[in-house]
Short mmCIF file of C-alpha atoms in Angstrom, two decimals:
data_model
loop_
_atom_site.label_atom_id
_atom_site.label_comp_id
_atom_site.label_asym_id
_atom_site.label_seq_id
_atom_site.Cartn_x
_atom_site.Cartn_y
_atom_site.Cartn_z
CA MET A 1138 95.43 70.48 159.81
CA LYS A 1139 93.55 67.35 158.79
CA ILE A 1140 93.54 65.94 155.27
CA LEU A 1141 90.65 63.89 153.93
CA ILE A 1142 90.99 61.83 150.75
CA ASP A 1143 88.22 60.50 148.52
CA GLU A 1144 89.89 57.51 146.84
CA GLY A 1145 86.80 56.93 144.72
CA LYS A 1146 87.33 60.30 143.06
CA CYS A 1147 91.13 60.15 142.69
CA VAL A 1148 92.20 59.81 139.04
CA GLY A 1149 95.89 59.18 139.74
CA ALA A 1150 97.16 62.36 138.12
CA GLY A 1151 99.86 62.77 140.77
CA THR A 1152 99.40 66.54 140.83
CA CYS A 1153 99.31 66.43 144.63
CA VAL A 1154 102.71 64.74 144.79
CA LEU A 1155 104.22 67.41 142.55
CA ALA A 1156 102.76 70.06 144.88
CA ALA A 1157 103.57 68.46 148.27
CA ALA A 1158 105.84 65.42 148.06
CA ASP A 1159 106.25 65.22 151.86
CA VAL A 1160 102.54 64.62 152.30
CA PHE A 1161 101.34 62.70 149.25
CA ASP A 1162 102.50 59.71 147.23
CA GLN A 1163 100.84 57.33 144.76
CA ARG A 1164 100.17 53.61 145.00
CA ASP A 1165 102.49 51.79 142.66
CA GLU A 1166 99.84 49.49 141.17
CA ASP A 1167 97.14 51.99 140.21
CA GLY A 1168 98.46 55.47 140.92
CA ILE A 1169 95.80 56.24 143.54
CA VAL A 1170 96.86 58.84 146.11
CA VAL A 1171 98.52 57.70 149.34
CA LEU A 1172 98.55 59.99 152.34
CA LEU A 1173 102.01 59.92 153.95
CA ASP A 1174 100.98 62.21 156.80
CA ASP A 1175 97.34 62.89 157.67
CA ASP A 1176 98.23 65.68 160.11
CA PRO A 1177 101.28 67.44 158.66
CA PRO A 1178 103.07 70.37 160.31
CA HIS A 1179 101.42 73.75 159.81
CA ALA A 1180 104.38 74.98 157.78
CA LEU A 1181 103.26 72.70 154.96
CA LEU A 1182 99.78 74.22 154.80
CA PRO A 1183 100.43 76.37 151.68
CA GLN A 1184 101.73 73.35 149.77
CA VAL A 1185 98.86 71.14 150.91
CA MET A 1186 96.29 73.80 150.01
CA ASP A 1187 97.95 74.12 146.60
CA ALA A 1188 97.76 70.34 146.15
CA ALA A 1189 94.06 70.37 146.97
CA ALA A 1190 93.39 73.32 144.66
CA ARG A 1191 95.23 71.70 141.74
CA CYS A 1192 93.78 68.19 142.11
CA PRO A 1193 91.87 67.61 138.85
CA ALA A 1194 89.41 65.29 140.62
CA LEU A 1195 88.81 67.39 143.77
CA ALA A 1196 89.68 64.34 145.83
CA ILE A 1197 91.54 66.20 148.59
CA GLU A 1198 89.87 68.12 151.39
CA VAL A 1199 91.88 70.13 153.89
CA VAL A 1200 90.40 70.95 157.28
CA GLU A 1201 92.42 73.68 158.97
CA MET B 248 89.94 96.41 141.63
CA ASP B 249 86.33 96.29 142.86
CA HIS B 250 84.46 94.03 140.46
CA ILE B 251 85.72 90.93 138.67
CA VAL B 252 83.52 89.06 136.21
CA LEU B 253 84.14 85.41 135.36
CA VAL B 254 82.32 84.13 132.29
CA GLY B 255 82.02 80.34 132.24
CA ALA B 256 80.96 78.39 135.34
CA SER B 257 82.88 75.17 134.93
CA ALA B 258 86.27 74.03 136.27
CA ALA B 259 88.27 77.05 135.03
CA GLY B 260 85.75 79.71 136.05
CA LEU B 261 85.24 78.24 139.49
CA THR B 262 88.96 77.73 140.10
CA ALA B 263 89.54 81.36 139.14
CA ALA B 264 86.93 82.38 141.73
CA ASP B 265 88.61 80.23 144.39
CA THR B 266 92.02 81.63 143.57
CA LEU B 267 90.88 85.26 143.64
CA ARG B 268 89.36 84.80 147.10
CA ARG B 269 92.37 82.88 148.39
CA GLU B 270 94.66 85.66 147.12
CA GLY B 271 92.66 88.18 149.11
CA PHE B 272 90.29 89.72 146.58
CA THR B 273 87.36 91.07 148.63
CA GLY B 274 85.40 92.91 145.94
CA THR B 275 82.37 91.75 143.98
CA LEU B 276 82.83 88.50 142.09
CA SER B 277 80.27 87.68 139.38
CA LEU B 278 80.23 84.17 137.91
CA VAL B 279 78.18 83.81 134.74
CA GLY B 280 77.21 80.36 133.43
CA ASP B 281 74.75 79.42 130.69
CA GLU B 282 73.52 76.24 132.39
CA LEU B 283 71.08 76.23 135.30
CA ARG B 284 72.87 73.53 137.27
CA ILE B 285 75.42 74.38 139.92
CA PRO B 286 78.93 73.97 138.49
CA TYR B 287 79.92 70.36 137.85
CA ASP B 288 82.93 68.47 136.58
CA ARG B 289 83.09 66.93 133.11
CA PRO B 290 85.51 63.98 133.19
CA PRO B 291 83.03 61.77 135.12
CA LEU B 292 80.26 62.44 132.57
CA SER B 293 81.40 59.96 129.91
CA LYS B 294 82.37 57.42 132.56
CA GLN B 295 80.78 57.18 136.03
CA VAL B 296 77.73 59.35 135.31
CA LEU B 297 76.95 57.78 131.92
CA ALA B 298 77.40 54.31 133.41
CA GLY B 299 74.98 55.18 136.22
CA ASP B 300 77.64 54.52 138.88
CA TRP B 301 77.50 58.13 140.08
CA GLU B 302 74.39 60.13 140.67
CA PRO B 303 74.68 63.60 139.12
CA HIS B 304 75.35 65.45 142.40
CA ARG B 305 78.60 63.52 142.88
CA SER B 306 80.08 65.37 139.88
CA ALA B 307 79.44 68.79 141.48
CA LEU B 308 82.60 70.90 141.61
CA ARG B 309 81.68 72.36 145.01
CA ARG B 310 79.15 71.72 147.73
CA GLU B 311 76.50 74.41 148.11
CA ALA B 312 78.10 75.58 151.37
CA ASP B 313 81.51 75.93 149.70
CA LEU B 314 79.95 77.93 146.86
CA GLN B 315 78.40 80.28 149.41
CA GLN B 316 81.77 80.81 151.07
CA LEU B 317 83.03 82.29 147.82
CA ARG B 318 80.45 85.10 148.22
CA MET B 319 79.65 85.26 144.51
CA ASP B 320 77.04 87.01 142.46
CA LEU B 321 76.15 83.71 140.79
CA ARG B 322 74.38 84.11 137.43
CA LEU B 323 73.41 80.60 136.38
CA GLY B 324 71.19 79.87 133.39
CA CYS B 325 72.43 83.12 131.94
CA ARG B 326 74.44 83.44 128.75
CA ALA B 327 76.95 86.20 128.09
CA THR B 328 76.09 87.74 124.72
CA GLY B 329 78.61 90.51 124.26
CA LEU B 330 81.64 92.35 125.55
CA ASP B 331 82.58 96.03 125.31
CA THR B 332 86.23 96.36 126.30
CA ALA B 333 86.21 100.17 126.02
CA GLU B 334 83.31 100.58 128.44
CA ARG B 335 84.35 97.41 130.37
CA VAL B 336 80.89 95.87 130.23
CA VAL B 337 79.71 92.28 129.70
CA THR B 338 76.17 92.04 128.35
CA LEU B 339 73.94 89.12 129.27
CA ALA B 340 71.08 87.37 127.49
CA ASP B 341 68.62 88.62 130.11
CA GLY B 342 69.51 92.22 129.23
CA ASP B 343 71.68 92.90 132.27
CA ARG B 344 75.00 94.68 131.86
CA LEU B 345 77.87 93.78 134.17
CA GLY B 346 80.58 96.38 134.52
CA TYR B 347 84.01 95.01 135.40
CA ASP B 348 87.47 96.06 136.49
CA GLY B 349 88.78 92.60 135.63
CA LEU B 350 87.42 89.83 133.40
CA ILE B 351 88.32 86.16 133.00
CA ILE B 352 86.95 84.34 129.97
CA ALA B 353 86.40 80.62 130.58
CA THR B 354 83.56 79.73 128.23
CA GLY B 355 85.04 76.40 127.15
CA LEU B 356 83.90 74.49 124.10
CA ARG B 357 80.89 73.56 122.06
CA PRO B 358 80.70 70.09 120.44
CA ARG B 359 81.12 69.94 116.67
CA HIS B 360 78.12 68.57 114.79
CA LEU B 361 77.93 66.55 111.60
CA PRO B 362 76.24 68.36 108.70
CA PHE B 363 73.39 65.82 108.92
CA GLY B 364 71.54 63.65 111.39
CA HIS B 365 71.23 65.93 114.40
CA ASP B 366 67.55 66.57 113.71
CA LEU B 367 66.82 62.86 114.33
CA ALA B 368 65.80 61.58 117.77
CA GLY B 369 68.43 59.22 119.15
CA VAL B 370 71.37 61.29 117.85
CA HIS B 371 73.36 62.82 120.69
CA VAL B 372 76.39 64.85 121.58
CA LEU B 373 77.89 64.72 125.07
CA ARG B 374 79.22 67.88 126.65
CA THR B 375 76.80 68.81 129.43
CA LEU B 376 75.41 66.92 132.39
CA ASP B 377 71.89 67.17 130.97
CA GLU B 378 73.04 65.70 127.65
CA THR B 379 74.67 62.86 129.59
CA LEU B 380 71.50 62.12 131.57
CA THR B 381 69.40 62.17 128.40
CA LEU B 382 71.76 59.71 126.74
CA ARG B 383 71.90 57.54 129.85
CA ALA B 384 68.10 57.30 129.88
CA GLN B 385 68.11 56.23 126.22
CA LEU B 386 70.62 53.48 126.92
CA GLN B 387 68.29 51.75 129.36
CA ALA B 388 66.25 50.31 126.51
CA GLY B 389 69.29 48.23 125.50
CA PRO B 390 69.79 49.79 122.08
CA ARG B 391 72.33 49.28 119.33
CA VAL B 392 74.82 52.13 119.75
CA VAL B 393 77.06 53.72 117.12
CA VAL B 394 79.73 56.12 118.38
CA ILE B 395 81.15 58.43 115.71
CA GLY B 396 84.65 59.65 116.56
CA ALA B 397 87.28 57.62 118.41
CA GLY B 398 89.17 60.36 120.22
CA PHE B 399 89.25 60.43 124.02
CA LEU B 400 85.55 61.19 124.45
CA GLY B 401 84.28 58.75 121.79
CA SER B 402 86.55 55.96 123.06
CA GLU B 403 85.33 56.52 126.62
CA ILE B 404 81.68 56.50 125.52
CA ALA B 405 82.25 53.27 123.57
CA ALA B 406 83.91 51.63 126.58
CA THR B 407 81.22 52.80 129.00
CA THR B 408 78.28 51.76 126.82
CA ARG B 409 79.91 48.40 126.08
CA GLY B 410 80.34 48.02 129.84
CA LEU B 411 76.56 48.28 130.10
CA GLY B 412 76.34 45.21 127.86
CA LEU B 413 75.15 47.10 124.76
CA ASP B 414 75.91 46.37 121.12
CA VAL B 415 78.51 49.08 120.27
CA THR B 416 80.21 50.13 117.04
CA LEU B 417 82.95 52.76 117.00
CA VAL B 418 83.66 54.66 113.77
CA ASP B 419 86.55 56.96 112.90
CA VAL B 420 88.28 58.37 109.81
CA GLU B 421 91.69 57.55 111.30
CA ALA B 422 93.41 54.15 111.17
CA THR B 423 93.10 53.58 114.93
CA PRO B 424 91.30 55.13 117.90
CA LEU B 425 93.18 58.06 119.47
CA ALA B 426 95.44 58.31 116.40
CA ARG B 427 95.51 62.12 116.45
CA GLN B 428 95.87 62.26 120.21
CA VAL B 429 98.64 59.69 120.83
CA GLY B 430 99.56 58.14 117.46
CA THR B 431 98.85 54.76 115.88
CA PHE B 432 101.12 52.59 118.05
CA VAL B 433 99.20 53.26 121.26
CA GLY B 434 96.04 53.67 119.16
CA GLY B 435 96.51 50.10 117.94
CA LEU B 436 96.67 48.84 121.52
CA VAL B 437 93.46 50.72 122.28
CA ALA B 438 91.85 49.14 119.19
CA ASP B 439 92.84 45.68 120.47
CA MET B 440 91.34 46.51 123.84
CA HIS B 441 88.04 47.63 122.29
CA ARG B 442 87.88 44.44 120.18
CA ASP B 443 88.73 42.24 123.19
CA HIS B 444 85.75 43.78 124.99
CA GLY B 445 83.43 43.23 122.04
CA VAL B 446 83.24 46.69 120.48
CA ARG B 447 82.97 46.56 116.66
CA LEU B 448 85.50 48.93 115.03
CA CYS B 449 85.11 50.68 111.68
CA MET B 450 88.42 52.53 111.33
CA GLY B 451 89.50 54.56 108.31
CA ARG B 452 85.86 55.17 107.41
CA HIS B 453 83.88 58.37 106.85
CA VAL B 454 80.26 58.62 107.88
CA THR B 455 78.30 59.71 104.79
CA GLY B 456 74.77 59.77 106.11
CA MET B 457 72.15 58.81 108.66
CA SER B 458 68.72 57.41 107.98
CA GLY B 459 65.65 57.54 110.17
CA GLU B 460 62.06 56.49 110.43
CA ASP B 461 59.34 58.64 111.97
CA GLY B 462 61.99 61.15 112.98
CA ARG B 463 64.12 58.61 114.85
CA VAL B 464 67.54 57.39 113.74
CA THR B 465 67.71 53.83 112.36
CA ALA B 466 71.12 53.56 110.70
CA VAL B 467 74.48 55.17 109.98
CA THR B 468 75.97 54.84 106.50
CA LEU B 469 79.72 54.72 105.80
CA ASP B 470 81.70 55.68 102.70
CA ASP B 471 82.26 52.03 101.72
CA GLY B 472 78.50 51.46 101.65
CA THR B 473 78.35 49.75 105.03
CA ARG B 474 75.02 50.35 106.76
CA LEU B 475 75.23 50.18 110.56
CA PRO B 476 71.82 49.70 112.19
CA ALA B 477 71.55 52.09 115.13
CA ASP B 478 68.99 53.07 117.76
CA VAL B 479 71.33 55.53 119.44
CA VAL B 480 74.16 57.49 117.79
CA VAL B 481 76.69 59.56 119.71
CA VAL B 482 78.65 62.13 117.71
CA ALA B 483 82.04 62.84 119.33
CA ILE B 484 84.01 64.49 116.55
CA GLY B 485 85.66 67.23 118.56
CA SER B 486 84.71 70.66 119.78
CA VAL B 487 85.16 74.32 118.92
CA PRO B 488 85.90 77.18 121.34
CA ALA B 489 82.76 78.98 122.52
CA THR B 490 83.73 82.50 121.43
CA GLU B 491 80.72 83.64 119.37
CA TRP B 492 79.73 86.10 122.10
CA LEU B 493 83.08 87.86 121.67
CA ALA B 494 82.57 88.68 117.97
CA GLY B 495 83.20 92.38 117.37
CA SER B 496 84.53 92.91 120.92
CA GLY B 497 88.09 93.55 119.81
CA ILE B 498 89.30 90.50 121.74
CA PRO B 499 91.70 88.69 119.38
CA LEU B 500 90.11 85.43 118.26
CA GLY B 501 91.44 82.50 116.26
CA ASP B 502 91.38 78.95 117.51
CA GLY B 503 90.01 80.26 120.81
CA VAL B 504 90.84 83.48 122.64
CA LEU B 505 94.32 84.56 121.58
CA CYS B 506 96.22 85.48 124.73
CA ASP B 507 99.79 86.52 125.41
CA ARG B 508 102.08 84.22 127.39
CA THR B 509 100.59 85.45 130.68
CA CYS B 510 97.02 84.48 129.57
CA GLN B 511 96.10 88.13 128.94
CA ALA B 512 93.89 88.80 125.90
CA ALA B 513 93.39 92.56 126.39
CA PRO B 514 94.01 95.01 129.26
CA ARG B 515 92.36 93.51 132.38
CA VAL B 516 90.99 90.60 130.34
CA TYR B 517 92.39 87.09 130.77
CA ALA B 518 91.33 83.66 129.49
CA ALA B 519 91.70 80.18 130.95
CA GLY B 520 90.80 76.58 130.20
CA ASP B 521 89.65 74.97 126.95
CA VAL B 522 88.94 78.32 125.29
CA ALA B 523 92.38 79.90 125.86
CA ASN B 524 95.07 79.90 123.20
CA TRP B 525 98.53 81.16 124.14
CA PRO B 526 102.19 80.87 123.08
CA HIS B 527 104.00 78.08 124.94
CA PRO B 528 107.80 78.09 124.71
CA ALA B 529 108.10 74.27 124.72
CA ALA B 530 105.58 73.94 121.88
CA GLY B 531 107.35 76.43 119.64
CA GLY B 532 104.10 78.25 119.02
CA ARG B 533 100.55 78.71 120.18
CA VAL B 534 98.63 75.96 121.94
CA ARG B 535 95.15 75.38 123.25
CA LEU B 536 94.69 72.48 125.65
CA GLU B 537 91.43 70.59 126.11
CA GLN B 538 92.54 68.93 129.33
CA ARG B 539 90.92 68.97 132.74
CA THR B 540 94.21 69.64 134.50
CA ASN B 541 94.80 72.67 132.29
CA ALA B 542 91.46 74.22 133.27
CA THR B 543 92.58 74.34 136.91
CA GLN B 544 96.25 75.24 136.41
CA GLN B 545 95.59 77.97 133.87
CA ALA B 546 92.77 79.50 135.93
CA ILE B 547 95.11 79.79 138.93
CA THR B 548 97.73 81.58 136.82
CA ALA B 549 95.21 83.81 135.02
CA ALA B 550 93.56 84.86 138.30
CA ARG B 551 96.88 85.65 139.96
CA ASN B 552 98.09 87.59 136.92
CA LEU B 553 94.88 89.61 136.81
CA LEU B 554 95.35 90.61 140.45
CA SER B 555 99.07 91.30 140.22
CA GLY B 556 98.84 93.45 137.08
CA PRO B 557 100.82 93.06 133.83
CA GLU B 558 104.13 94.22 135.35
CA GLN B 559 104.24 91.31 137.80
CA ALA B 560 102.40 88.76 135.63
CA VAL B 561 104.19 85.44 135.12
CA PRO B 562 104.15 83.37 131.91
CA TYR B 563 102.06 80.20 131.89
CA THR B 564 104.32 77.28 130.92
CA PRO B 565 102.71 74.05 132.15
CA VAL B 566 103.65 70.51 131.25
CA PRO B 567 100.37 69.39 129.63
CA PHE B 568 98.79 66.44 131.41
CA GLY B 569 95.77 64.39 130.42
CA TRP B 570 94.24 61.02 131.12
CA THR B 571 91.57 58.63 129.98
CA ASP B 572 90.01 55.57 131.61
CA LEU B 573 88.99 52.76 129.26
CA TYR B 574 87.72 49.49 130.74
CA TYR B 575 90.29 48.70 133.46
CA THR B 576 93.05 50.72 131.83
CA LYS B 577 94.26 54.19 132.73
CA ILE B 578 96.18 55.99 130.00
CA GLN B 579 97.96 59.19 130.98
CA THR B 580 99.92 61.62 128.85
CA CYS B 581 102.29 64.43 129.69
CA GLY B 582 103.90 66.89 127.35
CA TRP B 583 103.00 66.34 123.70
CA CYS B 584 102.39 62.96 122.07
CA PRO B 585 102.15 63.88 118.36
CA SER B 586 101.15 61.20 115.86
CA ASP B 587 104.38 61.65 113.85
CA ALA B 588 106.68 61.10 116.86
CA THR B 589 108.94 58.08 117.40
CA VAL B 590 107.61 55.99 120.30
CA ASP B 591 110.09 54.19 122.60
CA ILE B 592 109.03 51.92 125.45
CA VAL B 593 111.24 52.85 128.42
CA ASP B 594 109.50 51.09 131.31
CA GLY B 595 107.36 47.94 131.49
CA ASP B 596 105.92 46.11 128.50
CA PRO B 597 102.81 46.56 126.32
CA GLU B 598 102.33 42.75 126.45
CA ALA B 599 102.01 43.03 130.22
CA HIS B 600 99.50 45.92 129.85
CA ARG B 601 101.73 48.25 131.84
CA PHE B 602 104.38 50.55 130.39
CA VAL B 603 105.73 54.05 129.86
CA ALA B 604 106.47 55.27 126.34
CA LEU B 605 108.52 58.32 125.40
CA TYR B 606 107.59 60.39 122.34
CA LYS B 607 110.51 61.87 120.39
CA VAL B 608 110.54 64.34 117.53
CA ASP B 609 113.90 64.94 115.82
CA GLY B 610 115.54 62.96 118.62
CA ARG B 611 114.14 65.25 121.34
CA VAL B 612 111.73 63.94 123.98
CA VAL B 613 108.50 65.94 123.74
CA GLY B 614 106.11 63.77 125.71
CA ALA B 615 105.50 60.62 127.71
CA LEU B 616 102.58 58.23 127.99
CA GLY B 617 101.80 55.87 130.84
CA TRP B 618 99.61 52.78 130.38
CA ASN B 619 98.47 51.55 133.80
CA ASN B 620 101.68 53.04 135.14
CA ALA B 621 100.82 56.34 136.83
CA ARG B 622 103.55 56.42 139.43
CA ALA B 623 106.36 55.58 137.01
CA LEU B 624 105.12 58.20 134.55
CA ARG B 625 105.55 60.94 137.14
CA ALA B 626 109.34 60.72 136.97
CA TYR B 627 109.22 61.40 133.24
CA ARG B 628 106.82 64.28 133.77
CA SER B 629 109.36 65.94 136.02
CA GLN B 630 112.02 65.54 133.31
CA LEU B 631 109.72 67.29 130.86
CA ALA B 632 109.19 70.11 133.33
CA VAL B 633 112.94 70.69 133.46
CA SER B 634 113.24 70.81 129.69
CA VAL B 635 110.33 73.27 129.50
CA ALA B 636 111.97 75.55 132.05
CA ALA B 637 115.41 75.36 130.37
#
């Protein structure tokens, strides 16, 4: 699984962190998403897909 | 279930479609939207799109290829005009009748208008992408702009148009911008920010009229007699749920579509997004949320509940979350931030333009607001989630 982030779209809602805290965090200064693991284990796929689906800015793309 | 109809082709409708496919629904999926454009997102309209920083296609909710993967019967430029819940049929403006086994209503909002002025050229509302592009084109002449309404949308439009170097006046009946949304303490900070950037504020003032010449707006008049010269006026005084098409359908209507706690409005009929009104345990009554995050979250729940059936349906109890971007400042809210709440700064400092404030009613924390402090706010959001669940 590969995760692509569009920082220019991210609005810093942190929804992704609430959905998959092992994979996403936020920059302290502006809340923009930080990818902790760009190729996480397959077991995390449901959480990562949920994070992408719930992102209010559609800034996360998951390539299976 | 063989045929599901989704009415409303914006964030909630499209998320419902996504969710239904992801949950394994293989039947026919009809998505009905009254605009001709492929579904697009609204938060960028008053900011990046209006500023000209984003071309319209960047606000699309899905690429064409991703839309095709959803295998939808896509009915764009087509308005739903009626619903028969006994026959399970949605009627469309083009005369078609769509039978359904399941229906999700996601028709969103329509902007409120003033009782005068909207017949004049130069007077705008901003809800759709086309309205945004029309306004953007008008701004290129460097006009004097008056924004009526200093809620989230009006404040964003004032900030964006001021960012284009225009002469901008912001008018509201409340004492500060965002007073109804987050109270006058934070509203006062927003007022300072507008003034620092050169926006003229007329707070606590009613608009009593608009004048024009040759059919084009020339001025806005206030209740104290002030006459604000204007070439462009944007009216951002709130919105009403788009439920006219449901009149006489038997669907319970009030401030939106009145659902139960699982987002169900009638057997096999659910609602999601700006139009949905449902009882929320943490609010002590019914709520309707005009927040982008709610459109997605509620559509996911409504779609799952439709598929699972009422026996397995789960209640929808989100922690509300919203945001606005003004100049270089990001303001985020979670929970409820009522104007009569006590506001305590618990992290950072307003002087330093970075803080978290907690909103308390009767000593109980009901919401939190972050000012340029997204990551810190998240911890408080989690606390609110626990209190909602408890």
